[in-house]
PDB file of C-alpha atoms in Angstrom:
ATOM      1  CA  MET A 129       0.000   0.000   0.000  1.00 53.00           C
ATOM      2  CA  GLY A 130       1.404   3.395  -0.990  1.00 69.00           C
ATOM      3  CA  ARG A 131       2.116   6.179   1.462  1.00 72.00           C
ATOM      4  CA  THR A 132      -0.689   8.375   0.138  1.00 69.00           C
ATOM      5  CA  MET A 133      -3.135   5.479   0.373  1.00 75.00           C
ATOM      6  CA  LYS A 134      -2.189   4.865   3.999  1.00 87.00           C
ATOM      7  CA  LYS A 135      -2.387   8.572   4.864  1.00 84.00           C
ATOM      8  CA  ASN A 136      -5.830   8.773   3.222  1.00 88.00           C
ATOM      9  CA  GLU A 137      -7.021   5.839   5.352  1.00 92.00           C
ATOM     10  CA  ILE A 138      -5.787   7.590   8.491  1.00 90.00           C
ATOM     11  CA  ILE A 139      -7.490  10.851   7.489  1.00 92.00           C
ATOM     12  CA  LYS A 140     -10.699   8.997   6.587  1.00 94.00           C
ATOM     13  CA  ASP A 141     -10.830   7.178   9.941  1.00 95.00           C
ATOM     14  CA  ARG A 142     -10.060  10.267  12.007  1.00 95.00           C
ATOM     15  CA  LEU A 143     -12.499  12.468  10.073  1.00 96.00           C
ATOM     16  CA  GLU A 144     -15.289   9.889  10.359  1.00 96.00           C
ATOM     17  CA  GLU A 145     -14.802   9.728  14.110  1.00 96.00           C
ATOM     18  CA  TRP A 146     -14.727  13.533  14.328  1.00 97.00           C
ATOM     19  CA  VAL A 147     -17.954  13.781  12.284  1.00 97.00           C
ATOM     20  CA  GLU A 148     -19.637  11.079  14.415  1.00 97.00           C
ATOM     21  CA  ASN A 149     -18.731  13.119  17.507  1.00 97.00           C
ATOM     22  CA  LYS A 150     -20.227  16.167  15.758  1.00 97.00           C
ATOM     23  CA  GLY A 151     -17.058  18.240  16.010  1.00 97.00           C
ATOM     24  CA  PHE A 152     -18.403  20.347  13.129  1.00 97.00           C
ATOM     25  CA  LEU A 153     -20.919  21.952  15.506  1.00 97.00           C
ATOM     26  CA  SER A 154     -18.150  23.996  17.083  1.00 95.00           C
ATOM     27  CA  PRO A 155     -18.647  27.644  16.051  1.00 92.00           C
ATOM     28  CA  ARG A 156     -15.849  29.468  14.203  1.00 90.00           C
ATOM     29  CA  LEU A 157     -14.114  26.188  13.442  1.00 95.00           C
ATOM     30  CA  THR A 158     -11.120  26.541  11.132  1.00 96.00           C
ATOM     31  CA  ILE A 159      -9.241  24.007   9.061  1.00 97.00           C
ATOM     32  CA  ILE A 160      -6.186  24.732  11.234  1.00 97.00           C
ATOM     33  CA  GLU A 161      -8.125  23.730  14.367  1.00 97.00           C
ATOM     34  CA  LEU A 162      -9.364  20.556  12.711  1.00 97.00           C
ATOM     35  CA  CYS A 163      -5.804  19.711  11.633  1.00 97.00           C
ATOM     36  CA  LYS A 164      -4.677  20.010  15.262  1.00 96.00           C
ATOM     37  CA  ILE A 165      -7.594  17.916  16.497  1.00 95.00           C
ATOM     38  CA  ILE A 166      -6.984  15.015  14.122  1.00 95.00           C
ATOM     39  CA  GLY A 167      -3.210  15.417  13.830  1.00 94.00           C
ATOM     40  CA  ILE A 168      -2.998  15.853  10.054  1.00 92.00           C
ATOM     41  CA  ASN A 169      -1.204  18.564   8.109  1.00 93.00           C
ATOM     42  CA  ARG A 170      -3.374  21.220   6.455  1.00 95.00           C
ATOM     43  CA  THR A 171      -2.423  20.419   2.858  1.00 95.00           C
ATOM     44  CA  TYR A 172      -3.245  16.715   3.232  1.00 93.00           C
ATOM     45  CA  LEU A 173      -6.528  17.458   4.952  1.00 95.00           C
ATOM     46  CA  SER A 174      -7.561  20.119   2.452  1.00 96.00           C
ATOM     47  CA  ASN A 175      -6.712  17.882  -0.510  1.00 95.00           C
ATOM     48  CA  TYR A 176      -8.543  14.948   1.067  1.00 95.00           C
ATOM     49  CA  ILE A 177     -11.736  16.959   1.668  1.00 97.00           C
ATOM     50  CA  ASN A 178     -11.613  18.465  -1.837  1.00 97.00           C
ATOM     51  CA  SER A 179     -11.100  15.124  -3.571  1.00 96.00           C
ATOM     52  CA  THR A 180     -13.422  13.055  -1.342  1.00 95.00           C
ATOM     53  CA  TYR A 181     -16.376  15.424  -1.028  1.00 96.00           C
ATOM     54  CA  GLY A 182     -15.840  17.724  -4.006  1.00 97.00           C
ATOM     55  CA  LEU A 183     -16.129  20.676  -1.634  1.00 96.00           C
ATOM     56  CA  ASN A 184     -13.685  23.040   0.013  1.00 97.00           C
ATOM     57  CA  PHE A 185     -13.375  22.964   3.809  1.00 97.00           C
ATOM     58  CA  ASN A 186     -15.941  25.709   4.520  1.00 95.00           C
ATOM     59  CA  LEU A 187     -18.560  24.294   2.145  1.00 96.00           C
ATOM     60  CA  TRP A 188     -18.042  20.807   3.597  1.00 97.00           C
ATOM     61  CA  ILE A 189     -18.512  22.085   7.174  1.00 97.00           C
ATOM     62  CA  ASN A 190     -21.630  24.006   6.112  1.00 97.00           C
ATOM     63  CA  HIS A 191     -22.978  20.867   4.431  1.00 97.00           C
ATOM     64  CA  LEU A 192     -22.523  18.854   7.648  1.00 98.00           C
ATOM     65  CA  ARG A 193     -24.155  21.589   9.704  1.00 98.00           C
ATOM     66  CA  ILE A 194     -27.135  21.913   7.386  1.00 98.00           C
ATOM     67  CA  GLU A 195     -27.730  18.169   7.413  1.00 97.00           C
ATOM     68  CA  GLU A 196     -27.731  18.423  11.220  1.00 97.00           C
ATOM     69  CA  ALA A 197     -30.147  21.386  11.040  1.00 97.00           C
ATOM     70  CA  LYS A 198     -32.552  19.353   8.904  1.00 97.00           C
ATOM     71  CA  GLN A 199     -32.510  16.573  11.493  1.00 96.00           C
ATOM     72  CA  LEU A 200     -33.129  19.052  14.314  1.00 96.00           C
ATOM     73  CA  MET A 201     -35.999  20.696  12.413  1.00 95.00           C
ATOM     74  CA  GLY A 202     -37.555  17.278  11.927  1.00 93.00           C
ATOM     75  CA  GLN A 203     -37.125  16.250  15.569  1.00 93.00           C
ATOM     76  CA  THR A 204     -38.174  19.542  17.154  1.00 89.00           C
ATOM     77  CA  PRO A 205     -40.436  21.460  14.766  1.00 87.00           C
ATOM     78  CA  LYS A 206     -41.212  24.144  17.368  1.00 91.00           C
ATOM     79  CA  ARG A 207     -37.554  25.092  17.971  1.00 93.00           C
ATOM     80  CA  SER A 208     -36.724  28.513  16.537  1.00 96.00           C
ATOM     81  CA  LEU A 209     -34.436  28.758  13.523  1.00 96.00           C
ATOM     82  CA  SER A 210     -32.166  31.121  15.479  1.00 96.00           C
ATOM     83  CA  GLU A 211     -31.738  28.485  18.149  1.00 96.00           C
ATOM     84  CA  ILE A 212     -31.027  25.806  15.535  1.00 97.00           C
ATOM     85  CA  ALA A 213     -28.521  28.056  13.746  1.00 97.00           C
ATOM     86  CA  GLU A 214     -26.675  28.686  16.994  1.00 95.00           C
ATOM     87  CA  ARG A 215     -26.786  25.039  18.027  1.00 95.00           C
ATOM     88  CA  ILE A 216     -25.220  23.855  14.765  1.00 97.00           C
ATOM     89  CA  GLY A 217     -22.353  26.336  14.890  1.00 96.00           C
ATOM     90  CA  PHE A 218     -23.518  29.313  12.829  1.00 96.00           C
ATOM     91  CA  THR A 219     -22.900  32.685  14.433  1.00 90.00           C
ATOM     92  CA  ASP A 220     -26.168  34.192  13.186  1.00 93.00           C
ATOM     93  CA  LEU A 221     -29.478  33.311  11.569  1.00 96.00           C
ATOM     94  CA  ALA A 222     -28.831  35.324   8.388  1.00 97.00           C
ATOM     95  CA  HIS A 223     -25.646  33.387   7.579  1.00 96.00           C
ATOM     96  CA  PHE A 224     -27.354  30.069   8.365  1.00 97.00           C
ATOM     97  CA  SER A 225     -30.336  30.941   6.125  1.00 97.00           C
ATOM     98  CA  LYS A 226     -28.068  31.981   3.264  1.00 97.00           C
ATOM     99  CA  GLN A 227     -25.984  28.791   3.472  1.00 97.00           C
ATOM    100  CA  PHE A 228     -29.102  26.639   3.842  1.00 98.00           C
ATOM    101  CA  LYS A 229     -30.669  28.152   0.722  1.00 97.00           C
ATOM    102  CA  LEU A 230     -27.430  27.690  -1.247  1.00 96.00           C
ATOM    103  CA  GLN A 231     -27.410  23.995  -0.378  1.00 96.00           C
ATOM    104  CA  GLU A 232     -31.122  23.156  -0.408  1.00 97.00           C
ATOM    105  CA  GLY A 233     -32.513  25.698  -2.891  1.00 97.00           C
ATOM    106  CA  VAL A 234     -35.097  26.938  -0.373  1.00 97.00           C
ATOM    107  CA  SER A 235     -34.940  28.871   2.895  1.00 97.00           C
ATOM    108  CA  PRO A 236     -34.955  26.904   6.167  1.00 97.00           C
ATOM    109  CA  SER A 237     -38.497  28.087   6.938  1.00 95.00           C
ATOM    110  CA  GLU A 238     -39.757  26.982   3.499  1.00 96.00           C
ATOM    111  CA  TRP A 239     -37.967  23.653   3.904  1.00 96.00           C
ATOM    112  CA  ARG A 240     -39.555  23.157   7.300  1.00 93.00           C
ATOM    113  CA  LYS A 241     -43.027  23.991   5.950  1.00 91.00           C
ATOM    114  CA  ASN A 242     -42.688  21.466   3.125  1.00 89.00           C
ATOM    115  CA  MET A 243     -41.301  18.696   5.350  1.00 83.00           C
TER     116      MET A 243
END
């Protein structure tokens, strides 16, 4: 097995564990912080995320957060969108709504209505 292959396996395992533990919910998370957490250099991690998910780091984190938001909206329909945005790591509702619409094509409130 080549070095890159082995490194990719390590990154994959550590990232999966980090995602399972919902590390992406931490507000203001940076790729540098994630590198420290999982012990991988920034270039390797960035390249891995780009090639595996077809997204850059920020878009990938937003994707994870929005999937979490959709679950929360389904589980607790009465919870406010501001509360959900804060809980999933967005600093404000406007940014959450913008990112949600970019990913889902509709606003969070429209998505919730059509659930």
